[in-house]
Coordinates of C-alpha atoms in Angstrom, one line a residue:
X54 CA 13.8 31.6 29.6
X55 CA 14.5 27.8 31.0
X56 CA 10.8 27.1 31.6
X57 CA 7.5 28.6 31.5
X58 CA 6.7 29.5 35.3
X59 CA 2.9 28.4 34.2
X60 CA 3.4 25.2 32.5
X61 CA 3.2 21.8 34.5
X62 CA 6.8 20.7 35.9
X63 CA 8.3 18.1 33.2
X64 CA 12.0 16.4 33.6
X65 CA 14.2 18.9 30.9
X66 CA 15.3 17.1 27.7
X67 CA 18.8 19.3 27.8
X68 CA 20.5 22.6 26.7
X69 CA 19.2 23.0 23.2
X70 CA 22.2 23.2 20.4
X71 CA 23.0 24.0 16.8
X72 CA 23.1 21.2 14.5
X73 CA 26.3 20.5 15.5
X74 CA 26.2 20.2 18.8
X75 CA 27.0 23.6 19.9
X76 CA 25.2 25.4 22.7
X77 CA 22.9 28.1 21.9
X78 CA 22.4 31.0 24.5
X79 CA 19.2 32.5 22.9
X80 CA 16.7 30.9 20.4
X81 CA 14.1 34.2 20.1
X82 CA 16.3 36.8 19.4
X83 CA 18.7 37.3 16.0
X84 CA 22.2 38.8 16.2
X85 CA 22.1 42.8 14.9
X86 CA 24.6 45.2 14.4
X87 CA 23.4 47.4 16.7
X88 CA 19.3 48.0 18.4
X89 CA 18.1 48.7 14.7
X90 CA 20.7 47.5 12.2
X91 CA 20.6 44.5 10.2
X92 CA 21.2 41.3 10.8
X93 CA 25.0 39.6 10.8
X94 CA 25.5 36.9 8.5
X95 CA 28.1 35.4 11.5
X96 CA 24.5 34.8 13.6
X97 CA 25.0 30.7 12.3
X98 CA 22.3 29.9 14.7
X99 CA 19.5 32.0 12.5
X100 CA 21.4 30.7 9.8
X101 CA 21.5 26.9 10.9
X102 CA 17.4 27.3 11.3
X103 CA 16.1 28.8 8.4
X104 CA 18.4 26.9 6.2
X105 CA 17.0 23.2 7.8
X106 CA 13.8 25.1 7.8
X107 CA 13.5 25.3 3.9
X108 CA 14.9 21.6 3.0
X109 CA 12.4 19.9 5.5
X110 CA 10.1 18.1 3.1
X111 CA 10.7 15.8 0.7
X112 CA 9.6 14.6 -2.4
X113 CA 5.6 13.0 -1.0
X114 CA 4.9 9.6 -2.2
X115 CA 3.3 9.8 -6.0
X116 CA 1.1 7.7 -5.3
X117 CA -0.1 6.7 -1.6
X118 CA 1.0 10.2 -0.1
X119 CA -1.3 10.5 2.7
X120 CA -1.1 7.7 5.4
X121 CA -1.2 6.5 9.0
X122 CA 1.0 4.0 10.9
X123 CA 1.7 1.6 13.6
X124 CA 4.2 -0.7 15.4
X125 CA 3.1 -4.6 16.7
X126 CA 3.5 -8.1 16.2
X127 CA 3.0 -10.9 13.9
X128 CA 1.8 -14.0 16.1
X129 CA 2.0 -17.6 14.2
X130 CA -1.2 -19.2 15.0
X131 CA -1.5 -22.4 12.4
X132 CA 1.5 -24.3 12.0
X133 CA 2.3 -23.9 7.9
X134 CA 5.8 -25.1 7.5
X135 CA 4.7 -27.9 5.2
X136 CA 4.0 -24.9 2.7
X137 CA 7.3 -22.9 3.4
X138 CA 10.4 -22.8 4.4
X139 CA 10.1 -18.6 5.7
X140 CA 11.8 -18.8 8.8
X141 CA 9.1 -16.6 11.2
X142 CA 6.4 -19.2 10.2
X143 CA 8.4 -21.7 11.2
X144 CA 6.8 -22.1 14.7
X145 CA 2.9 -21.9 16.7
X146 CA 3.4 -18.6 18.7
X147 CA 6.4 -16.9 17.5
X148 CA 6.2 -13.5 17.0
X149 CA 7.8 -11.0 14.7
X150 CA 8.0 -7.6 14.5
X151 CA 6.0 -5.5 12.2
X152 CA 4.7 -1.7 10.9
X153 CA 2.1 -1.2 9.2
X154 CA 1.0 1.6 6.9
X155 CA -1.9 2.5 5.9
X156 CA -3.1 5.2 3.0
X157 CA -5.4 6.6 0.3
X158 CA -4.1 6.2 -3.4
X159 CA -4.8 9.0 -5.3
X160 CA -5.0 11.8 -2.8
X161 CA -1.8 14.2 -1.8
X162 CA -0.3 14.6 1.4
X163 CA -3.4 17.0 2.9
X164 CA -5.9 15.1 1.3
X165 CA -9.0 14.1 3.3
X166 CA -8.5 10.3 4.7
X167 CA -12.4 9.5 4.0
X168 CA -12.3 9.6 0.1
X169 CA -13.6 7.3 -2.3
X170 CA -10.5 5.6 -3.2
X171 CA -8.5 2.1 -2.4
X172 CA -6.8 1.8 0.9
X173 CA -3.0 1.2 1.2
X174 CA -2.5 -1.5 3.6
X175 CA 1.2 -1.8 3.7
X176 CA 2.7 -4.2 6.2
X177 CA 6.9 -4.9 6.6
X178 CA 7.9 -7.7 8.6
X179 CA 11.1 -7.5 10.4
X180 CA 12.0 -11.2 10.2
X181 CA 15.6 -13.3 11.2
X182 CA 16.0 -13.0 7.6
X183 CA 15.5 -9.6 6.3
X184 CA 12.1 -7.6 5.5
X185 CA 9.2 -9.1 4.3
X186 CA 7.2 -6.0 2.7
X187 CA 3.4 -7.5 2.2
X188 CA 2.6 -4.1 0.1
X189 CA -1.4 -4.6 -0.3
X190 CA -4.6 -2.7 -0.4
X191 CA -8.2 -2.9 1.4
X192 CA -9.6 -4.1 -2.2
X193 CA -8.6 -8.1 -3.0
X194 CA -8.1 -6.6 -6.8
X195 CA -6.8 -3.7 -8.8
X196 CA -7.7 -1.4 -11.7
X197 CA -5.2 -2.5 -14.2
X198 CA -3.4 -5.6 -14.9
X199 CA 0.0 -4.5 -16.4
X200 CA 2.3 -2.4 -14.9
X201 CA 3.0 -0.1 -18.2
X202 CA -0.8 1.2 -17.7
X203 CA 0.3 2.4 -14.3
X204 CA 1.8 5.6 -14.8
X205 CA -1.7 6.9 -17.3
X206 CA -3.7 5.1 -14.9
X207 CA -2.5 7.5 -12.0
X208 CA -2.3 10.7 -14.1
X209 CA -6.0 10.3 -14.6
X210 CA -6.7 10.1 -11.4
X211 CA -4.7 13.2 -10.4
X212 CA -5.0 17.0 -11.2
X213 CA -5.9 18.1 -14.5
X214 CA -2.8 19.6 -16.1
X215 CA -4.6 22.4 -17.0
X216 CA -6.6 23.5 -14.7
X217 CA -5.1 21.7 -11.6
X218 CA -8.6 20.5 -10.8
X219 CA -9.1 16.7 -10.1
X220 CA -11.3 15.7 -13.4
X221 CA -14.1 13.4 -13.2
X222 CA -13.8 13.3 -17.3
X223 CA -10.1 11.9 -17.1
X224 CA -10.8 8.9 -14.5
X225 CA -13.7 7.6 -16.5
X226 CA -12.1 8.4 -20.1
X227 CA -9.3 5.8 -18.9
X228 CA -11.4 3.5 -17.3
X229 CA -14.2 3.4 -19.9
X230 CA -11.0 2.4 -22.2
X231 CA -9.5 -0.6 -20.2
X232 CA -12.5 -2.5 -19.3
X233 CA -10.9 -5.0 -17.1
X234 CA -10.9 -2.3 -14.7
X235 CA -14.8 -3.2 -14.2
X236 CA -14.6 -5.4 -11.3
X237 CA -12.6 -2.3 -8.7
X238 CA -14.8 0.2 -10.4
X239 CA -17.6 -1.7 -8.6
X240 CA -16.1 -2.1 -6.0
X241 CA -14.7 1.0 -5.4
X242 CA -18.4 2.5 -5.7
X243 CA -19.6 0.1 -2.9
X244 CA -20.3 0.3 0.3
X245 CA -16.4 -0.6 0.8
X246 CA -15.5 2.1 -1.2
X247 CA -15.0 4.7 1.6
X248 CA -14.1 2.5 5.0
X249 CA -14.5 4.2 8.6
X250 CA -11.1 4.9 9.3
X251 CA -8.2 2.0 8.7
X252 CA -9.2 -0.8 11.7
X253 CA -12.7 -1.8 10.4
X254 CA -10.9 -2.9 6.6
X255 CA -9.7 -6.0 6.0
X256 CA -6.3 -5.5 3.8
X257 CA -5.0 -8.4 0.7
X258 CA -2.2 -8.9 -1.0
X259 CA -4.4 -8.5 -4.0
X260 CA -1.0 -10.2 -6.0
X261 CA -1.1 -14.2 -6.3
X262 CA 2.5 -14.8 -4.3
X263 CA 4.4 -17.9 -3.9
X264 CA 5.6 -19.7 -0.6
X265 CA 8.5 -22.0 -1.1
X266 CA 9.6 -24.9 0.8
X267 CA 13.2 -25.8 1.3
X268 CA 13.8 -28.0 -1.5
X269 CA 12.6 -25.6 -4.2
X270 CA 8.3 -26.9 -4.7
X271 CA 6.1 -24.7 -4.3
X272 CA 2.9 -23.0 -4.1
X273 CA 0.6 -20.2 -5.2
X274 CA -1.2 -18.2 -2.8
X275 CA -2.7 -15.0 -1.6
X276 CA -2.4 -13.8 1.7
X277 CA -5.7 -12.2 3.5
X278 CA -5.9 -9.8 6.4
X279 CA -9.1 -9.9 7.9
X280 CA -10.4 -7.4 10.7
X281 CA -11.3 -8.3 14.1
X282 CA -12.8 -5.3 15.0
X283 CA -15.4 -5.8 12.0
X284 CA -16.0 -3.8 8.5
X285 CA -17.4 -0.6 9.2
X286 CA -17.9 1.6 6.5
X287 CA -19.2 5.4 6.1
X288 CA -22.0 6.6 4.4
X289 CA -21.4 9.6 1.2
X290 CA -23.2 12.1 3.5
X291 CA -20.7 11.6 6.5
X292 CA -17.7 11.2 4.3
X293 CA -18.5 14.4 2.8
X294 CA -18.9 16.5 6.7
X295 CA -15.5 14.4 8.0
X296 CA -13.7 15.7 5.0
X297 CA -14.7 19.3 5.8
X298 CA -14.7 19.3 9.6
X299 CA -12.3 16.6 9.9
X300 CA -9.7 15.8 6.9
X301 CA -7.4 13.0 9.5
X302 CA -10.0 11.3 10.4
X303 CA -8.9 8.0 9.7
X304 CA -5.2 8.9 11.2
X305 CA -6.6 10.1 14.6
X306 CA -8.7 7.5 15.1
X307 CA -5.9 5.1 14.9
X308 CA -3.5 6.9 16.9
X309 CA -6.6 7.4 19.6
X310 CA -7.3 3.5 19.7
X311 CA -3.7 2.5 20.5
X312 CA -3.4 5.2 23.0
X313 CA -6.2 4.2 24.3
X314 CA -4.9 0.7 24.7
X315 CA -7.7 -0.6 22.3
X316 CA -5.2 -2.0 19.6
X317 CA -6.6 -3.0 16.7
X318 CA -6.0 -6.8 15.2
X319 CA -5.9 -9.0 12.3
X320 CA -6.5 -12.8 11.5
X321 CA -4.3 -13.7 8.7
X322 CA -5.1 -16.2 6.3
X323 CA -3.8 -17.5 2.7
X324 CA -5.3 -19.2 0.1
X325 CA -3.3 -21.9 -1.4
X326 CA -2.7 -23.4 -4.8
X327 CA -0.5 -25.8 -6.3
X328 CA 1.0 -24.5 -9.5
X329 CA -1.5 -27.2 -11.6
X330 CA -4.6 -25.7 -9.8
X331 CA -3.7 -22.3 -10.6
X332 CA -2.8 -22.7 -14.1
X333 CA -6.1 -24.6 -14.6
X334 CA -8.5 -22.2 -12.6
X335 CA -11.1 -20.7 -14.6
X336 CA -9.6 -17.2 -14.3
X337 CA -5.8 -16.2 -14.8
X338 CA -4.6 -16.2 -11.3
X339 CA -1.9 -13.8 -12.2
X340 CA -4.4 -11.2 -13.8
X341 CA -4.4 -9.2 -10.5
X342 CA -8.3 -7.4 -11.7
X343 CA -9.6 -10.8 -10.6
X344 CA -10.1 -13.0 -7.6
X345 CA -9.5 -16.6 -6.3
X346 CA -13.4 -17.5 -4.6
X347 CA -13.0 -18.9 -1.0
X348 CA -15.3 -21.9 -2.0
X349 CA -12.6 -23.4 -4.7
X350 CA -9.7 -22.8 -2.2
X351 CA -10.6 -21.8 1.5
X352 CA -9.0 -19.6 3.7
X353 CA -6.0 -21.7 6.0
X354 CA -5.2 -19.3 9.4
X355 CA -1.5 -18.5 9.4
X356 CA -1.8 -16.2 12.4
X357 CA -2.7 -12.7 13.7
X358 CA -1.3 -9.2 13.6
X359 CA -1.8 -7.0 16.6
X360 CA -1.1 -3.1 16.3
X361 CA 0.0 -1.9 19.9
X362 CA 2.4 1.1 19.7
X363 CA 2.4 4.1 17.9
X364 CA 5.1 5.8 16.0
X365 CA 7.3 8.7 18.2
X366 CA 7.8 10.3 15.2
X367 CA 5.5 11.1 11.8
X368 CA 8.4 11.7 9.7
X369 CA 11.0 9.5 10.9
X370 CA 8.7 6.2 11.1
X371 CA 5.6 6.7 8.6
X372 CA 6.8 9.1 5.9
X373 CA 10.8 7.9 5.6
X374 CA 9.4 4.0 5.8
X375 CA 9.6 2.0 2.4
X376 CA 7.7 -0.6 1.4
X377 CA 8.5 -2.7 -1.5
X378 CA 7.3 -6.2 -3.0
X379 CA 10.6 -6.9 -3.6
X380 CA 11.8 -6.7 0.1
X381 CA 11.3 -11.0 0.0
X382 CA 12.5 -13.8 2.7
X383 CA 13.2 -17.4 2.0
X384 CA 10.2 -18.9 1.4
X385 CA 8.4 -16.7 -0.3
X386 CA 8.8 -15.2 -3.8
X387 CA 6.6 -13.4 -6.6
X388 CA 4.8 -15.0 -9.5
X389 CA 4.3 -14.1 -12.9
X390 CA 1.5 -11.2 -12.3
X391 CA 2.3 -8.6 -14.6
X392 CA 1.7 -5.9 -12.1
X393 CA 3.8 -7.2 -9.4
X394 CA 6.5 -7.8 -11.8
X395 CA 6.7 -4.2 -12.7
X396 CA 6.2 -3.2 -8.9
X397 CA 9.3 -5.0 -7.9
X398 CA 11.2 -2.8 -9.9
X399 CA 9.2 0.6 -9.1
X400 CA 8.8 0.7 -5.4
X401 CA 12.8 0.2 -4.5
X402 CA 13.6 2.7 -7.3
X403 CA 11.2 5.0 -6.0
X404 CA 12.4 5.0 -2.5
X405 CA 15.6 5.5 -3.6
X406 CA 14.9 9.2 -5.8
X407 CA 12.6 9.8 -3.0
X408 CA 14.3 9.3 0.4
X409 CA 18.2 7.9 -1.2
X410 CA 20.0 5.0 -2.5
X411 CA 21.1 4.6 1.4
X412 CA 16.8 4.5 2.1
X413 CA 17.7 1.2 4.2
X414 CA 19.7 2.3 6.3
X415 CA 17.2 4.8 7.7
X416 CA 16.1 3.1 11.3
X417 CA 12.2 2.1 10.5
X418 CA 13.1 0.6 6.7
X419 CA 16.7 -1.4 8.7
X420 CA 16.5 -5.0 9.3
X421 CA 16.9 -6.2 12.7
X422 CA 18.9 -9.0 10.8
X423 CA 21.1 -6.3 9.5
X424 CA 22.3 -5.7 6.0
X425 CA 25.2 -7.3 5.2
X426 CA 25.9 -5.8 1.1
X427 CA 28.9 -4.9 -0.8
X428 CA 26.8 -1.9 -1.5
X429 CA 29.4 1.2 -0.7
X430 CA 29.0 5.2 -0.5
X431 CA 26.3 7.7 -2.0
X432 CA 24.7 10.0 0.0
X433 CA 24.1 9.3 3.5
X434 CA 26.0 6.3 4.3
X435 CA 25.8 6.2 8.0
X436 CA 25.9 2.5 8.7
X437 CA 29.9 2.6 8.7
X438 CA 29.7 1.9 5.0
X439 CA 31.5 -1.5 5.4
X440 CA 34.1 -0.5 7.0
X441 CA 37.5 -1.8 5.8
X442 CA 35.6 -5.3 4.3
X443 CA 36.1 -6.0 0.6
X444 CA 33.3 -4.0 -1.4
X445 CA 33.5 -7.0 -4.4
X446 CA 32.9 -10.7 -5.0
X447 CA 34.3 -13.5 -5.4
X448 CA 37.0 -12.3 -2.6
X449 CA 39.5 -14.1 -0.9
X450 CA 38.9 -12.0 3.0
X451 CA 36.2 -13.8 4.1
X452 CA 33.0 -12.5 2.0
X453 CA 30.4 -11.5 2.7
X454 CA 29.5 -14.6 0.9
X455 CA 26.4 -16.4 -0.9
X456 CA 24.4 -18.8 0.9
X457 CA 24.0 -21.2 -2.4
X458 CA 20.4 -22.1 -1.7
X459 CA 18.6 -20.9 -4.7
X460 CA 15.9 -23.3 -3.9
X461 CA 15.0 -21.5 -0.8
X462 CA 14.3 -18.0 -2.6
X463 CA 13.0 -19.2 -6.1
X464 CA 10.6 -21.5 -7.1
X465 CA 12.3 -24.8 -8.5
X466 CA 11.1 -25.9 -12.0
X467 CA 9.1 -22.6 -12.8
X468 CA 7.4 -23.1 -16.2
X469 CA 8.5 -20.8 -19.0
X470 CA 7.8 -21.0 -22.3
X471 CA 6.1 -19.1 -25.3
X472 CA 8.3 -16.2 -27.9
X473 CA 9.5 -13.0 -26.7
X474 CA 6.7 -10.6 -27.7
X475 CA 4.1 -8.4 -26.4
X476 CA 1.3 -10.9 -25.2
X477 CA -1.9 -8.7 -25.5
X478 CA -4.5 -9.7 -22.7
X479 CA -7.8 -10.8 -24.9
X480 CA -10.8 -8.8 -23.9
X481 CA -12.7 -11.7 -23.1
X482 CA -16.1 -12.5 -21.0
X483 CA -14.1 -13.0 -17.6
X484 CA -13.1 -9.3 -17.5
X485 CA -17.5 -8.6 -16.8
X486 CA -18.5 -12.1 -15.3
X487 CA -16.9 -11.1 -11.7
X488 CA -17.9 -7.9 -11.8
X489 CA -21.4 -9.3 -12.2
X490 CA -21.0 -11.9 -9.8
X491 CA -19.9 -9.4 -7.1
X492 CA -22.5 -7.0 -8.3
X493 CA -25.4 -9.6 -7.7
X494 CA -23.8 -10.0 -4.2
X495 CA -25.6 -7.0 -3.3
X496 CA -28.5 -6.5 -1.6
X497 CA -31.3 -4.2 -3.5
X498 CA -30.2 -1.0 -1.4
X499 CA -26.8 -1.0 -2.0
X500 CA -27.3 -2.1 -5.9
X501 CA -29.3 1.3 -5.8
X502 CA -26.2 3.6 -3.7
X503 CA -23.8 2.1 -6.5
X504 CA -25.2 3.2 -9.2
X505 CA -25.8 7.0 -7.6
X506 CA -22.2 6.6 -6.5
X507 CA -20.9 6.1 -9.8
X508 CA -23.3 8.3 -11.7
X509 CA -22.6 11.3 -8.9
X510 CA -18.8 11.9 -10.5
X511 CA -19.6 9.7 -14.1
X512 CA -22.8 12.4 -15.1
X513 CA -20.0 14.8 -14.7
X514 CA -18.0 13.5 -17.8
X515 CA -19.3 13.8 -22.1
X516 CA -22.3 11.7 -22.8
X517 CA -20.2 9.7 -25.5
X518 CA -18.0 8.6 -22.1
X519 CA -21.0 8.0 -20.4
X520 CA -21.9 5.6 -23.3
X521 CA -18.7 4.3 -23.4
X522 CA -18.4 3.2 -19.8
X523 CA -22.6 2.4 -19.1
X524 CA -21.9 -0.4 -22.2
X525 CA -19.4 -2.4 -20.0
X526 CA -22.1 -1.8 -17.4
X527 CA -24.7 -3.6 -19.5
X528 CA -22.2 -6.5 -20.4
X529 CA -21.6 -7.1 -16.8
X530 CA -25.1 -7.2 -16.1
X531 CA -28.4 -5.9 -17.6
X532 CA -29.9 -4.7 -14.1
X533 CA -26.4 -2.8 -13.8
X534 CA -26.8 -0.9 -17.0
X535 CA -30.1 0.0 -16.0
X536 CA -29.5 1.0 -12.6
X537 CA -26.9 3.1 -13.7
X538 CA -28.6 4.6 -16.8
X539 CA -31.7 5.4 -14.6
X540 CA -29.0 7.1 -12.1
X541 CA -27.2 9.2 -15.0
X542 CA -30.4 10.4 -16.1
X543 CA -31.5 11.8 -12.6
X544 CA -28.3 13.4 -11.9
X545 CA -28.8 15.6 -14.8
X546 CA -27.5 13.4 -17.3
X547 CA -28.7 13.7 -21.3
X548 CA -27.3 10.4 -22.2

C-alpha cells in the first residue's frame, strides 16, 4: 500500500527507510520463519522500531514540564541605546528573532494547562550576538528568595512521597514557614492565579537585571511584557470543567490563534534604576518576592513581540528548547538576586542531564550567530566538533580568540563588600506590607474569591497549619485574617 485509494491526493514525502537510510519493502508485516513460526531476530526493521520506540522520551522538565510555544519577532520600538550597548536594541525597527515558551510550574507533562499555579513565560532571543534567554513568569514576583529553598520549595509542591497524591498539607506547611512567600501566595489565589490560556498574561522577568553600556556604567532594571490582547482570566468553576473536558486548553488555543492568523503580541517595557536608586529603594530590589511600583520608576517602551508561526514539531522545538538566565549578550548581565544567581547555574546544568552537554547544538537552542567554543566531544557532537581548530587557549593558529571587552558583559565598578558568611534575610515588616498593599488593590468581590481560594486547598491541611499561615494573614492585613478565618471556618474548618 502506496496510498489510501480514499484519502485526499497529497504530493508523497518519499520511500520510507530504516534509520539508516535503507529502503523498507513492508512496514505492517514482521519477518517469520514460516506462516506461524516466530519471529527472526535478522527482521532489523521490527527491530529498528521497537528499539527507537522504547527510548523516545526523555527525562520531562522538573519543574515547568507542561508547555506551549511559538516562533516571531522582537520589533525595537523606543530607541534605548543610551541604557545599553545590546546590539538588537541598538536601532528603532529592527527585528530579531525569537521563541517563546510558555508553561505551568508545578504540574507534569499531562497536567491540565488551567491550574492554579505561576505561568512560565520563557522567551530566547536569537540576537547577532548569541541567545538572550528572558526566562520569566506571568507573576512580577516569586515564592522564595534564595535559590537553596528551591529544591524543598518544589518537592512540596509535587506528589506526596508516600502516597503519590499532590498534598495540600505539604504546600502550606512550607509556605506557612517562609513568610516572605506572602506576597505570590496572594497572588497566586487572585483572579491572576489561573489566566485564560497564555495570550491574555502579561509575562516579567520577575529578577532585577542589568543593561550595560559600552564603557562598563550601568543600570538596574526589570523588563515587562505586557499583553495586547488584554488579561483575561478564568473563573474556579470553568477551570475545574476545562481541566476535565479539556486538559490543553491553553496549548490549543495558542496554536488555533496563529493558525488562524490572529497572532498574539506584546508591548515590552523596562523599568530602570541607577545602581544609587536601587540600593536606596525602600525594598531590596534584589529580593525577587518583592516589586519595583510603576509610580517610583515608570515603565520606558523598548518595543514589541509578535508571535506568528508555530512550531512543525512538539518535540524538536518546545520540549528539546533550553532556556537559561545565563544565555546573556553584551549589554546585559545579572545582578546580585539570590535566586537568579543560583538559576544561572541550574538551568544550563539541567539542560545538559536532561537533553546533553551538546543541548546547543540542537537546531531551536543554536545561535544564528553560531557557536564558536573550544568546547570538543561528548555525546552527540554533530556540529563538526571543531573540526581540525585548536580545542585550547592561548594558541598560536588563529584562536578562536577573546574579544577583551569585559566592560561590555559586566558591570564596571560593581560594589562588593561585607565577610564571607551566610547573610540571613531578617523577617522584617516589608515581607507583609506588599502583600497588603496588593491585597487592598482589590475590589470587595475578589477580596472575598481569595480568601475561598486559599481556604478551598488551606482547610484541607492541620488546624495548627492553618494557624500558622492565617497569622502571616493577619500581619499583612486585619481584613485579610478575617476574610480568610471566616473562609476556613465555612469550608469545614475547626480552627
Amino acid at each position: 500500500m502506496v496510498h489510501p485509494t480514499d484519502a485526499p491526493a497529497i504530493t508523497s514525502r518519499g520511500v520510507l527507510t530504516t534509520s539508516s537510510g535503507n529502503p523498507v519493502d513492508d512496514n505492517l508485516t514482521s519477518m517469520t520463519a514460516g506462516e506461524n513460526g516466530p519471529i527472526l531476530l535478522q527482521d532489523f526493521h521490527l527491530l529498528d522500531k521497537l528499539a527507537h520506540f522504547g527510548r523516545q522520551r526523555i527525562p520531562e522538565r522538573v519543574v515547568h514540564a507542561k508547555g506551549a510555544g511559538a516562533h516571531g519577532y522582537f520589533e525595537v520600538t523606543k530607541d534605548i541605546s543610551h541604557l545599553s550597548c545590546a546590539n538588537f536594541l541598538n536601532k528603532v525597527g529592527k527585528r530579531t528573532p525569537v521563541f517563546t515558551r510558555f508553561s505551568t510550574v508545578a504540574g507534569e507533562l499531562g497536567a491540565a494547562d488551567t491550574a492554579r499555579d505561576p505561568r512560565g513565560f520563557a522567551v530566547k532571543f536569537y540576537t547577532e550576538e548569541g541567545n538572550w534567554d528572558m526566562v520569566g513568569n506571568n507573576i512580577p514576583t516569586f515564592f522564595i528568595r534564595d535559590g537553596v529553598k528551591f529544591p524543598s520549595f518544589i518537592a512540596s509542591q509535587k506528589r506526596h512521597p508516600q502516597t503519590h497524591l499532590p498534598d495540600p498539607t505539604m504546600v502550606w506547611d512550607f509556605w506557612s514557614l517562609v513568610p516572605e512567600s506572602m506576597h505570590q501566595i496572594t497572588q497566586l489565589h487572585s483572579d491572576r492565579g489561573i489566566p485564560d490560556g497564555f495570550r491574555h498574561m502579561h509575562g516579567y522577568s520577575s529578577h532585577t537585571l542589568s543593561l550595560v553600556k559600552e564603557d562598563g556604567q550601568f543600570y538596574y532594571v526589570k523588563w515587562h511584557f505586557r499583553t495586547e490582547q488584554g488579561i483575561k482570566n478564568l473563573a474556579v468553576e470553568d477551570a475545574a470543567r476545562l481541566a476535565g473536558t479539556d486538559p490543553n486548553y491553553a496549548t490549543r488555543d495558542l496554536f488555533n490563534a496563529i493558525e488562524r492568523g490572529e497572532y498574539p503580541a506584546w508591548r515590552v517595557y523596562v523599568q530602570v534604576m541607577t545602581e544609587q536608586e536601587a540600593l536606596s529603594y525602600k525594598y531590596n530590589v534584589f529580593d525577587v518576592t518583592k516589586t519595583v511600583s510603576q509610580k517610583d520608576f515608570p515603565l520606558q517602551e523598548v518595543g514589541r513581540m509578535v508571535l506568528n508561526r508555530n512550531p512543525e514539531n512538539y518535540f524538536a522545538e518546545v520540549e528539546q528548547a533550553a532556556f537559561a538566565p545565563s544565555n546573556m549578550v553584551p549589554g546585559i548581565a545579572p545582578s546580585p538576586d539570590r535566586m537568579l544567581q543560583a538559576r544561572l547555574f541550574s538551568y544550563a546544568d539541567t539542560h545538559r542531564y536532561r537533553l546533553g552537554a551538546n543541548h546547543h547544538q540542537i537546531p531551536i537552542n543554536r545561535p544564528i550567530s553560531g557557536a564558536n567554543t573550544h568546547h570538543r566531544d561528548g555525546f552527540m557532537a554533530v556540529n563538526g566538533n571543531g573540526g581540525a581548530a585548536p580545542n585550547y587557549w592561548p594558541n598560536s593558529f588563529g584562536g578562536p580568540h577573546p574579544t577583551n571587552k569585559p566592560a561590555q558583559v559586566y558591570p564596571k565598578n560593581v560594589r562588593v563588600e561585607g565577610t564571607a558568611a551566610r547573610h540571613a534575610f531578617a523577617d522584617v515588616d516589608a515581607d507583609y506590607e506588599q502583600p497588603g498593599i496588593l491585597y487592598n488593590m482589590f475590589s470587595d468581590d475578589e477580596k472575598n474569591r481569595v480568601a475561598s481560594n486559599i481556604a478551598s486547598s488551606l482547610s484541607q491541611t492541620p488546624v495548627f497549619i492553618q494557624k500558622r499561615q492565617l497569622k502571616h494573614f493577619y500581619r499583612a492585613d486585619k481584613d485579610y485574617g478575617r476574610r480568610v478565618e471566616a473562609a476556613l471556618k465555612a469550608a469545614g474548618s475547626k480552627i
